Each structure stands twice: as structure tokens, then as C-alpha cells.
Coordinates of N, CA and C in Angstrom, one line a residue:
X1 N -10.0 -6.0 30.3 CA -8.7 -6.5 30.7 C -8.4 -7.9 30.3
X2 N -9.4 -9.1 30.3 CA -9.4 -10.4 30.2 C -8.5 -10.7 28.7
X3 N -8.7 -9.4 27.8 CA -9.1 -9.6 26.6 C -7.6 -9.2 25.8
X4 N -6.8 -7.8 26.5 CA -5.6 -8.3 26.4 C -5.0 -8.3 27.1
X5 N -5.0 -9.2 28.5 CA -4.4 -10.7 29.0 C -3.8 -11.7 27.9
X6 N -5.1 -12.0 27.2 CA -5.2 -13.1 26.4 C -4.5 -12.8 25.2
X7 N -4.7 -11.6 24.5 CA -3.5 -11.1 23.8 C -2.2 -11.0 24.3
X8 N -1.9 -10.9 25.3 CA -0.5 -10.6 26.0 C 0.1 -11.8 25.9
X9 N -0.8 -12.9 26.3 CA -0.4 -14.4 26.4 C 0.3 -15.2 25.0
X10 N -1.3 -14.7 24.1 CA -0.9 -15.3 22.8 C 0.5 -14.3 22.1
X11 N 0.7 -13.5 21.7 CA 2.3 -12.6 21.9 C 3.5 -13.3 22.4
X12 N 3.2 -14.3 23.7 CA 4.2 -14.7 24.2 C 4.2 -15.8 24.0
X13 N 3.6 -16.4 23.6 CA 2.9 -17.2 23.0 C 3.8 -17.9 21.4
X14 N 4.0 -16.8 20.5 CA 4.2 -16.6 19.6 C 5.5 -16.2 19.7
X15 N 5.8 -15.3 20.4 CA 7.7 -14.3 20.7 C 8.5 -16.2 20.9
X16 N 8.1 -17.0 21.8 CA 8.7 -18.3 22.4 C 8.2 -19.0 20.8
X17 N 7.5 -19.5 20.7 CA 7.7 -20.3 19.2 C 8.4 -20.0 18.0
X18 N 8.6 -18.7 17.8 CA 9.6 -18.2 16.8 C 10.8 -18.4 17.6
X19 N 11.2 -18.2 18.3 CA 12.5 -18.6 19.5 C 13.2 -19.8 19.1
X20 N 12.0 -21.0 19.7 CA 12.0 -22.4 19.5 C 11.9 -22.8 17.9
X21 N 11.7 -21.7 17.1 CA 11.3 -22.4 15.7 C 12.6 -22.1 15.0
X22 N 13.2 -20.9 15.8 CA 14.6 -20.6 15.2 C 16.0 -21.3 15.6
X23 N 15.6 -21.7 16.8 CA 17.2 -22.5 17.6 C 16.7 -24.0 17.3
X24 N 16.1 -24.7 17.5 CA 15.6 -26.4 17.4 C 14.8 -26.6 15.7
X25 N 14.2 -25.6 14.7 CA 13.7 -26.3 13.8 C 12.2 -26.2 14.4
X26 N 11.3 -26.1 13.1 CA 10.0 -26.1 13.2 C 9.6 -27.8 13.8
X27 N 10.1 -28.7 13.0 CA 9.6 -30.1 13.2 C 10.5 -30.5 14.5
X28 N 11.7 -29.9 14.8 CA 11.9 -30.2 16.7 C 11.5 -29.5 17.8
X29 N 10.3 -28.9 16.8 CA 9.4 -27.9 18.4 C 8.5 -28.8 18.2
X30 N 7.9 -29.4 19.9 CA 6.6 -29.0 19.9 C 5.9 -28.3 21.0
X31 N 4.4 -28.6 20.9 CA 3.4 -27.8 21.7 C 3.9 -28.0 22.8
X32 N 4.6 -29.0 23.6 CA 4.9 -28.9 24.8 C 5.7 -28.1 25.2
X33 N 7.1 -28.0 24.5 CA 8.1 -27.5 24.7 C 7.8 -25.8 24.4
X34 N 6.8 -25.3 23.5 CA 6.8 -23.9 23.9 C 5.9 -23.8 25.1
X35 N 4.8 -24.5 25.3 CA 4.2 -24.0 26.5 C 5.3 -24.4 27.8
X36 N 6.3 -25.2 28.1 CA 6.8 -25.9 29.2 C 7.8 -24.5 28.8
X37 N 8.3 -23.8 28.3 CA 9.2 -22.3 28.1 C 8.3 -21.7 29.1
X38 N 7.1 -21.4 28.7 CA 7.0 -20.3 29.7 C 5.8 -21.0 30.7
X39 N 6.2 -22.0 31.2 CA 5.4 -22.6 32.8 C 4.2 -22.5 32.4
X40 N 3.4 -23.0 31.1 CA 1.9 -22.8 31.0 C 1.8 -24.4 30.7
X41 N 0.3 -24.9 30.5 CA -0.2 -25.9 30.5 C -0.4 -26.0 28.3
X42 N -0.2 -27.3 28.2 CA -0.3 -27.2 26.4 C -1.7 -26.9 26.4
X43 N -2.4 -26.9 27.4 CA -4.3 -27.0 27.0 C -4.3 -25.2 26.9
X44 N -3.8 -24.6 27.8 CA -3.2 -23.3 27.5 C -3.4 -22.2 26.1
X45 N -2.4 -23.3 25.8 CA -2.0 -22.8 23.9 C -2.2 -23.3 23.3
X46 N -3.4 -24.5 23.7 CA -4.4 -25.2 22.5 C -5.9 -23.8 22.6
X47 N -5.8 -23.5 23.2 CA -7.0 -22.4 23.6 C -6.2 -21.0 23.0
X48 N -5.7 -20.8 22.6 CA -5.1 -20.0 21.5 C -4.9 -19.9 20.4
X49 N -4.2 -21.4 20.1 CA -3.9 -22.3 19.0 C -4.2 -23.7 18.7
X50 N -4.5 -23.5 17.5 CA -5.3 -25.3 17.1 C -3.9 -26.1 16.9
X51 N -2.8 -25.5 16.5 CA -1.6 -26.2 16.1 C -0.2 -25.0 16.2
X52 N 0.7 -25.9 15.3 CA 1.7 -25.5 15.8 C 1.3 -24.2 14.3
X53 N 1.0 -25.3 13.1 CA 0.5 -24.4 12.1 C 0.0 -22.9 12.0
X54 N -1.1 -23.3 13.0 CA -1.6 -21.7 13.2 C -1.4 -21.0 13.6
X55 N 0.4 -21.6 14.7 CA 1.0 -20.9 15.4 C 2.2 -19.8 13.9
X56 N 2.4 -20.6 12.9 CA 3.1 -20.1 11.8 C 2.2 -19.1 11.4
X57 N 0.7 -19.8 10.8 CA -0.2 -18.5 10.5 C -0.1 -17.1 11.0
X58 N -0.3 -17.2 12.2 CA -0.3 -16.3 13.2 C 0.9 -15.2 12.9
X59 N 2.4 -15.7 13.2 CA 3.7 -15.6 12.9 C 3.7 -14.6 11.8
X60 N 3.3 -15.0 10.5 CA 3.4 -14.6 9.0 C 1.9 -13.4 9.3
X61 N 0.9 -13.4 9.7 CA 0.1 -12.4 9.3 C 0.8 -11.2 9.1
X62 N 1.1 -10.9 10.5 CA 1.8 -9.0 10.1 C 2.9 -8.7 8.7
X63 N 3.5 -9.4 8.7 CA 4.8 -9.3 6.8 C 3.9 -9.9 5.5
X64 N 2.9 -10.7 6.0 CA 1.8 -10.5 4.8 C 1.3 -9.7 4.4
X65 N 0.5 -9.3 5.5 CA -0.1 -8.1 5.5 C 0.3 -6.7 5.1
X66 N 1.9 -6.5 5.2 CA 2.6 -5.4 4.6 C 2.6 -5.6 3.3
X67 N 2.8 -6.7 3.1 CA 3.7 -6.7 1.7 C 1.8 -7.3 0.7
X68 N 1.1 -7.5 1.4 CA -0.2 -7.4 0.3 C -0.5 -5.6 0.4
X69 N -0.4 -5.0 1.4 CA -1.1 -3.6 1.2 C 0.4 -3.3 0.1
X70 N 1.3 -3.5 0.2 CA 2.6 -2.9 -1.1 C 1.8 -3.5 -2.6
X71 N 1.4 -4.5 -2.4 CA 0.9 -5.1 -3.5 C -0.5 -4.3 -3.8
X72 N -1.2 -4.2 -3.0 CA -2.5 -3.2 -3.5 C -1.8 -2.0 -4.0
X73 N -1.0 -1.3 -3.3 CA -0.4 -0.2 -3.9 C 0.2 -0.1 -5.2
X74 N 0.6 -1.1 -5.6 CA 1.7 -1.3 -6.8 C 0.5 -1.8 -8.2
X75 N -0.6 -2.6 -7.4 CA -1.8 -2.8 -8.8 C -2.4 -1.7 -9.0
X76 N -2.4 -0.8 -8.2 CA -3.1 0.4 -7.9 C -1.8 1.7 -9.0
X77 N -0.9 1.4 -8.9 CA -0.1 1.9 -9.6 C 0.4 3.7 -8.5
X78 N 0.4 3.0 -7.5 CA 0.3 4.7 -6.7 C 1.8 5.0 -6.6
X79 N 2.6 4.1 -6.7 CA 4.1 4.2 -6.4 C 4.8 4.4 -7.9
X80 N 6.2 4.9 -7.8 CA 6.8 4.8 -9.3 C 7.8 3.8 -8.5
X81 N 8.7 3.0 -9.2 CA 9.1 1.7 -9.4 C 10.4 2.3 -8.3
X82 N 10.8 3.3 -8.3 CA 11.9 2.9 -7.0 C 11.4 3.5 -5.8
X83 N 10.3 3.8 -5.8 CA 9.6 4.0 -4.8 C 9.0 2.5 -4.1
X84 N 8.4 2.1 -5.7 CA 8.4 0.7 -4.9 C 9.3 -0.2 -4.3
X85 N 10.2 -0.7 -4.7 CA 11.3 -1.2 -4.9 C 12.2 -0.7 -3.0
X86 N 12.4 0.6 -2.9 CA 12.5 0.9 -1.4 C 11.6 0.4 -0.3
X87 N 10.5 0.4 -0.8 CA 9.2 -0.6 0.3 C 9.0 -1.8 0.1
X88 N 10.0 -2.5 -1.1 CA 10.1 -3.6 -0.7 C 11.3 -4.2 -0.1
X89 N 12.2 -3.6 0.1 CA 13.5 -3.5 1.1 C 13.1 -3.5 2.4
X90 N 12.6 -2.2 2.5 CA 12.2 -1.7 3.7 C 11.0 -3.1 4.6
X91 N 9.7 -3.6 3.7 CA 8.8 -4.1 4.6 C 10.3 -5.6 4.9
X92 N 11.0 -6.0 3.5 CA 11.7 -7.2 4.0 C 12.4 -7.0 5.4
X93 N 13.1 -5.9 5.7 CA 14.2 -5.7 6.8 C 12.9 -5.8 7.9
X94 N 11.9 -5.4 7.7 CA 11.1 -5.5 8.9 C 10.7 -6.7 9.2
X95 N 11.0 -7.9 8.3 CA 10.2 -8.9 8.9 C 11.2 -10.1 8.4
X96 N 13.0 -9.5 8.9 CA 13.9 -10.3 8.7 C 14.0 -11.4 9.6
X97 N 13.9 -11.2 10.9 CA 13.8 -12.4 12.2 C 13.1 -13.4 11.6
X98 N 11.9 -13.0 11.3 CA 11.0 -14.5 10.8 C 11.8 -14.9 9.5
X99 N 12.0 -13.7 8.8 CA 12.6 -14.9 7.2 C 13.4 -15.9 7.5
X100 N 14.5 -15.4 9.0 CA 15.4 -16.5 8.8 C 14.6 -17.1 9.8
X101 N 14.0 -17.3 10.2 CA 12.7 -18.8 10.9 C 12.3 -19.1 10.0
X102 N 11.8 -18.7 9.1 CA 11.0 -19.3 8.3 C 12.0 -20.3 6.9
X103 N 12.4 -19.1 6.5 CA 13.0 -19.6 5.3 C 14.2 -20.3 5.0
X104 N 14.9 -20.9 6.1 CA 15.6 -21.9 6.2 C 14.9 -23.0 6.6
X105 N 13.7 -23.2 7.1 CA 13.6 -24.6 7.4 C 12.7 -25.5 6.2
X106 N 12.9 -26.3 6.0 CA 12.5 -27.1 5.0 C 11.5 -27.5 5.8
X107 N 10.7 -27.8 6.5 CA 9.6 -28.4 7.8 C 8.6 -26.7 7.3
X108 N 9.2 -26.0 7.5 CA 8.3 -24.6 7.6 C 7.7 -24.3 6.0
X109 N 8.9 -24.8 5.0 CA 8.3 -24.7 3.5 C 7.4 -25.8 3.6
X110 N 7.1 -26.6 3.9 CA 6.4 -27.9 3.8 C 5.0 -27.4 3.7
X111 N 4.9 -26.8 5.0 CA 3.4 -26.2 6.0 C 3.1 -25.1 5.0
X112 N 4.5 -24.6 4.7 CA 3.5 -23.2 3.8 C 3.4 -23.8 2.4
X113 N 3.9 -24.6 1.5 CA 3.5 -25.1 0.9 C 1.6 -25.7 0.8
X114 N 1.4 -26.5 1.7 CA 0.0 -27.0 1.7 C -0.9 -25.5 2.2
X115 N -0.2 -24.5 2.1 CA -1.0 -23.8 3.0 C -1.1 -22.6 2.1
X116 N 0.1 -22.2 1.4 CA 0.1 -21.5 0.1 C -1.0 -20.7 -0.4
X117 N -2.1 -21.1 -0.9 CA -3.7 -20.4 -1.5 C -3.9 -19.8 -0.6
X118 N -4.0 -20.3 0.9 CA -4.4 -19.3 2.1 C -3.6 -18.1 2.2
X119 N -2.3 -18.4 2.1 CA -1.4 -16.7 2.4 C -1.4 -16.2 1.3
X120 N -1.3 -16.5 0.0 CA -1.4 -15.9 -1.2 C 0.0 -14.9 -1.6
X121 N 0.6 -15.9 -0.9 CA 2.4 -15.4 -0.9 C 2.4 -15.4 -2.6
X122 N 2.3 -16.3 -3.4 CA 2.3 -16.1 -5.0 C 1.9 -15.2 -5.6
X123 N 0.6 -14.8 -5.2 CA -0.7 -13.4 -5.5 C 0.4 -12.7 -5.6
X124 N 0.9 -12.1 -3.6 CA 1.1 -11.1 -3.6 C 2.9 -10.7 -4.3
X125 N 3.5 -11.7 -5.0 CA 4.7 -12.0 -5.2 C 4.4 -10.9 -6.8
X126 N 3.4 -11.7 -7.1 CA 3.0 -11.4 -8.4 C 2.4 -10.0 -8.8
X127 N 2.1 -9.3 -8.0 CA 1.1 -8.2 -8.5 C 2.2 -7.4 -8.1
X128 N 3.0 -7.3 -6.7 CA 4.6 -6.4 -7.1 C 5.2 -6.7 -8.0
X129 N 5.4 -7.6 -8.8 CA 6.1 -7.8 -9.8 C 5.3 -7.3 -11.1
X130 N 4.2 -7.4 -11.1 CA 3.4 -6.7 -12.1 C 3.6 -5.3 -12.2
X131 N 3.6 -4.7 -11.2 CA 3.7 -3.0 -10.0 C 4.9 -2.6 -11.4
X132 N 6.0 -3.6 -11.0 CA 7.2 -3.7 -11.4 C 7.3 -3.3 -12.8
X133 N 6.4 -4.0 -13.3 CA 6.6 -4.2 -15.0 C 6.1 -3.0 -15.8
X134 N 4.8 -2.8 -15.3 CA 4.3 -1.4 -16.0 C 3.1 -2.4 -16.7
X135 N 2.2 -1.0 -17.1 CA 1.0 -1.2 -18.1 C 1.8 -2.3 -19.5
X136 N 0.5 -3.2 -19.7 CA 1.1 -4.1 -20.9 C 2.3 -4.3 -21.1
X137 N 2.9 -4.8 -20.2 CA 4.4 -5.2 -20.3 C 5.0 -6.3 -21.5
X138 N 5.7 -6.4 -21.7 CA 6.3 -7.2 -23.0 C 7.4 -8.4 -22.2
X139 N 7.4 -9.3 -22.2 CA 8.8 -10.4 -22.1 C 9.8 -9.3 -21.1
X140 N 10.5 -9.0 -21.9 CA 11.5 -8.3 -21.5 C 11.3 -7.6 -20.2
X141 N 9.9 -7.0 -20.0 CA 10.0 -6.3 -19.1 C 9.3 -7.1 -18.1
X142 N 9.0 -7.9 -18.4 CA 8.6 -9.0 -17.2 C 9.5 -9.5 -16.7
X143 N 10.7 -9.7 -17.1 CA 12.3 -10.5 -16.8 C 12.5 -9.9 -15.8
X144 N 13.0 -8.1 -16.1 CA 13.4 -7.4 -15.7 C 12.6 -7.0 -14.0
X145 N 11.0 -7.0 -14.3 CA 10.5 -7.1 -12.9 C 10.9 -8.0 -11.8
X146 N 10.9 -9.3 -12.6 CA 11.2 -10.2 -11.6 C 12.6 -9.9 -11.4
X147 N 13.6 -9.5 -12.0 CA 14.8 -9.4 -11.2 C 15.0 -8.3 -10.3
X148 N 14.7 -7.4 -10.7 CA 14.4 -6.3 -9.8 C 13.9 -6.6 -8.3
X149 N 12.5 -7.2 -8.7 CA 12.3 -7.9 -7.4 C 13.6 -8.9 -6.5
X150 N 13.5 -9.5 -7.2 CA 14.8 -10.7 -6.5 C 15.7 -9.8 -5.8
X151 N 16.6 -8.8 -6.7 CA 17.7 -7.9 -6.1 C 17.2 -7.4 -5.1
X152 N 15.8 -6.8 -4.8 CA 15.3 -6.0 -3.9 C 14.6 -7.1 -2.0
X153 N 14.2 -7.8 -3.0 CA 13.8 -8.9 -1.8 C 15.2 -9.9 -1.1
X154 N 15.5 -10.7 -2.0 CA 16.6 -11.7 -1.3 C 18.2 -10.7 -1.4
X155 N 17.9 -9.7 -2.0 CA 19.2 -8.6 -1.6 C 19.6 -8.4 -0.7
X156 N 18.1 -8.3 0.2 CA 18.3 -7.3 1.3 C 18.3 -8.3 2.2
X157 N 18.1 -9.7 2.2 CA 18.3 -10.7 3.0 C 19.6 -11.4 3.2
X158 N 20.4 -10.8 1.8 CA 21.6 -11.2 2.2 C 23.0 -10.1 2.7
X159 N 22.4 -9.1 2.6 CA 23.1 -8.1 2.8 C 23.1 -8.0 4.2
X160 N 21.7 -8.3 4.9 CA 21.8 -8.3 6.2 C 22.3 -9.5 6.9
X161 N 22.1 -10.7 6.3 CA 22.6 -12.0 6.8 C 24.1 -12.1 7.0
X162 N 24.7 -11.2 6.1 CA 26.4 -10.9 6.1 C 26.9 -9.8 7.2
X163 N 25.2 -8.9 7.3 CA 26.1 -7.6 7.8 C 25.3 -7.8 9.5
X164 N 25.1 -9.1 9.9 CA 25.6 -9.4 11.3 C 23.1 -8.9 11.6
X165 N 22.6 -9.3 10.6 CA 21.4 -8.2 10.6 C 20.6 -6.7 10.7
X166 N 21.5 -6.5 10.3 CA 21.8 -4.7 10.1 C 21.7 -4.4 8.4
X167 N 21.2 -3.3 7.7 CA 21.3 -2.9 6.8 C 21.3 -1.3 7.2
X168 N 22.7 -0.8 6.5 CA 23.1 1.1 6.9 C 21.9 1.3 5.3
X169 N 22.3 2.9 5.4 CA 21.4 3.4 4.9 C 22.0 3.2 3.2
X170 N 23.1 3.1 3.3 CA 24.3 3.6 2.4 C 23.7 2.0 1.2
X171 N 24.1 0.9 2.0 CA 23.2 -0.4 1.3 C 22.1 -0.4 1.0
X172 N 21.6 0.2 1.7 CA 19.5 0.5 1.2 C 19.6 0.8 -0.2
X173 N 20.4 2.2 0.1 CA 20.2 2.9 -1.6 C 21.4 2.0 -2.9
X174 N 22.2 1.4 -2.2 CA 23.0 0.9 -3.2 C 21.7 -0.8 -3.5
X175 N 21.1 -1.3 -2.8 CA 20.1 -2.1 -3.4 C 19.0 -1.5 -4.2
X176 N 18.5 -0.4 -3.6 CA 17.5 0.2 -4.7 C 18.0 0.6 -6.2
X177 N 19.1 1.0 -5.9 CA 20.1 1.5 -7.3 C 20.3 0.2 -8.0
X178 N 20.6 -1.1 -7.5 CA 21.3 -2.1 -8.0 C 19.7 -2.8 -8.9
X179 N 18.5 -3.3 -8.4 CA 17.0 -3.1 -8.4 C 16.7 -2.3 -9.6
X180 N 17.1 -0.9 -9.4 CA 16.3 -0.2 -10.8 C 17.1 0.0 -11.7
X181 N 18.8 -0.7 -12.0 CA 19.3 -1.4 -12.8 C 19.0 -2.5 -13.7
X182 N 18.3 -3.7 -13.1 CA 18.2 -4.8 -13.4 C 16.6 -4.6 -14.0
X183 N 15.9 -3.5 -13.1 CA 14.5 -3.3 -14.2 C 14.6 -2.1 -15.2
X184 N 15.7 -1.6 -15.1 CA 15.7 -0.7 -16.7 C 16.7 -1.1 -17.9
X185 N 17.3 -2.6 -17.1 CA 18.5 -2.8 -18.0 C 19.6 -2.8 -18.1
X186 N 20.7 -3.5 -19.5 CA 21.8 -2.8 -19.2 C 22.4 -1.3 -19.8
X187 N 21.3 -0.6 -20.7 CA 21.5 0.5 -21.5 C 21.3 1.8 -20.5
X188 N 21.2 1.2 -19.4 CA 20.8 2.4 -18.1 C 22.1 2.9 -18.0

């Protein structure tokens, strides 16, 4: 039971810092102010967390973690390209709340910047985009991955950022369509 307590804590832990990281800014939170949210001591959520950083670590594991297992998949070659392309819509819409925590704040690029080689956000940017390209890909079809990608990733961030954070089903497939346009060309 002690054990997830302590999990239940650190959760709430984490639910309040994304909160605070989204309404005030990463650099106008601090350790006080999320522990003084929910009536705990900062010694509290130093016994959880060493910082606010590892409070971000923490944050980003789970949409890493998707989107590197999509990336094993895609070096692995087990998907065909709009199959991929749908799971990378799909993990983005899952882990839209943090994007916009995350990816608006210039304070938050900072931290993930110095912090970058540890998440391996590049790696894993790069081997779906490889997924993307195919065996011995040429120029051209490396362009095309990375746009593909883009349409598929910040697509679906803006689609939802307009449509109130919602994506219907009807937009899913018109991004995946739009996606395996941009990686087959314009002779498609």
C-alpha cells in the first residue's frame, strides 16, 4: 500500500505541475507553488523529485515512450507508411495536453535542449522518418519523409489547437491522406 500511496502522490504530483506549467510558464512555477497547490511540504516533492526538471522528465516519459516503441516499429519496418503515419497522429493526439505545456514555452525548450541526448527526441524523430523513407532512400525521398512527418505530427497539433482540442475522425484520415501525399509526391 505505501508503495502506491507514493505513486498516487507523485501523479498528483505531476497532474499539478503540468497545471502550473501550463497557466504561469515553466520558469513562473516553482517547487513551492506546486507543493503549496496541494497542502504538501516542498521536502514532500523533493522526496519524489530532485527538481522541477525531473519533474518535466517524468512528464515526457509516457509520449516518449510511445513514440520510441513507433520508432522501433518503423526501423523494424513492421508498418507500411500510412499505417505509420496514422500512429503518428494517433500517439500525437494522445499526448496533446503536454505538447501545448511543453511546446510553447521557451523555459521548457531550454531544459529539453540541455537535456536532449537523454530523451533522444532527435533519435526517435529520425528513425520514423527513416520508417518513412524506405530501404536506401535517395534525397528526394528523404524530403518527402520528413514532410510527411511534419504534416502528420504538427498537423495534428494544429488541427486540434483550432478545433477547440478535438480531432473527428473525418480530419484523422484527411491528415493521413494529406501525409502520404507529401511522401509519394506530387505525381500521386
Amino acid at each position: 500500500m505505501p508503495d502506491r500511496d507514493a505513486g498516487d502522490t507523485r501523479q498528483r504530483f505531476l497532474a499539478v505541475a503540468q497545471e502550473l506549467f501550463a497557466s504561469q510558464g515553466y520558469a513562473g512555477t516553482s517547487i513551492a507553488d506546486i507543493a503549496n497547490r496541494l497542502g504538501m511540504s516542498k521536502a514532500s516533492l523533493y522526496y519524489h523529485f530532485r527538481s522541477k526538471e525531473d519533474m518535466i522528465d517524468a512528464l515526457l516519459a509516457v509520449p516518449l515512450a510511445a513514440y520510441a516503441e513507433l520508432a522501433e516499429t518503423a526501423s523494424a519496418g513492421r508498418h507500411t507508411a500510412e499505417e505509420l503515419l496514422a500512429a503518428v497522429i494517433d500517439t500525437t493526439v494522445a499526448a496533446r495536453g503536454l505538447s501545448d505545456t511543453i511546446g510553447n514555452d521557451p523555459s521548457v525548450q531550454a531544459v529539453l535542449g540541455r537535456r536532449a541526448e537523454q530523451h533522444q527526441i532527435q533519435q526517435i524523430n529520425d528513425a520514423l522518418v527513416a520508417g518513412l523513407a524506405g530501404p536506401r532512400p535517395g534525397a528526394t525521398a528523404k524530403i518527402r519523409a520528413h514532410a510527411a512527418f511534419v504534416v502528420a505530427k504538427q498537423g495534428t497539433l494544429a488541427v486540434m489547437a483550432a478545433g477547440g482540442g478535438r480531432l473527428s475522425r473525418g480530419q484523422r484520415a484527411e491528415l493521413v491522406a494529406a501525409a502520404l501525399r507529401a511522401l509519394s509526391g506530387p505525381d500521386r
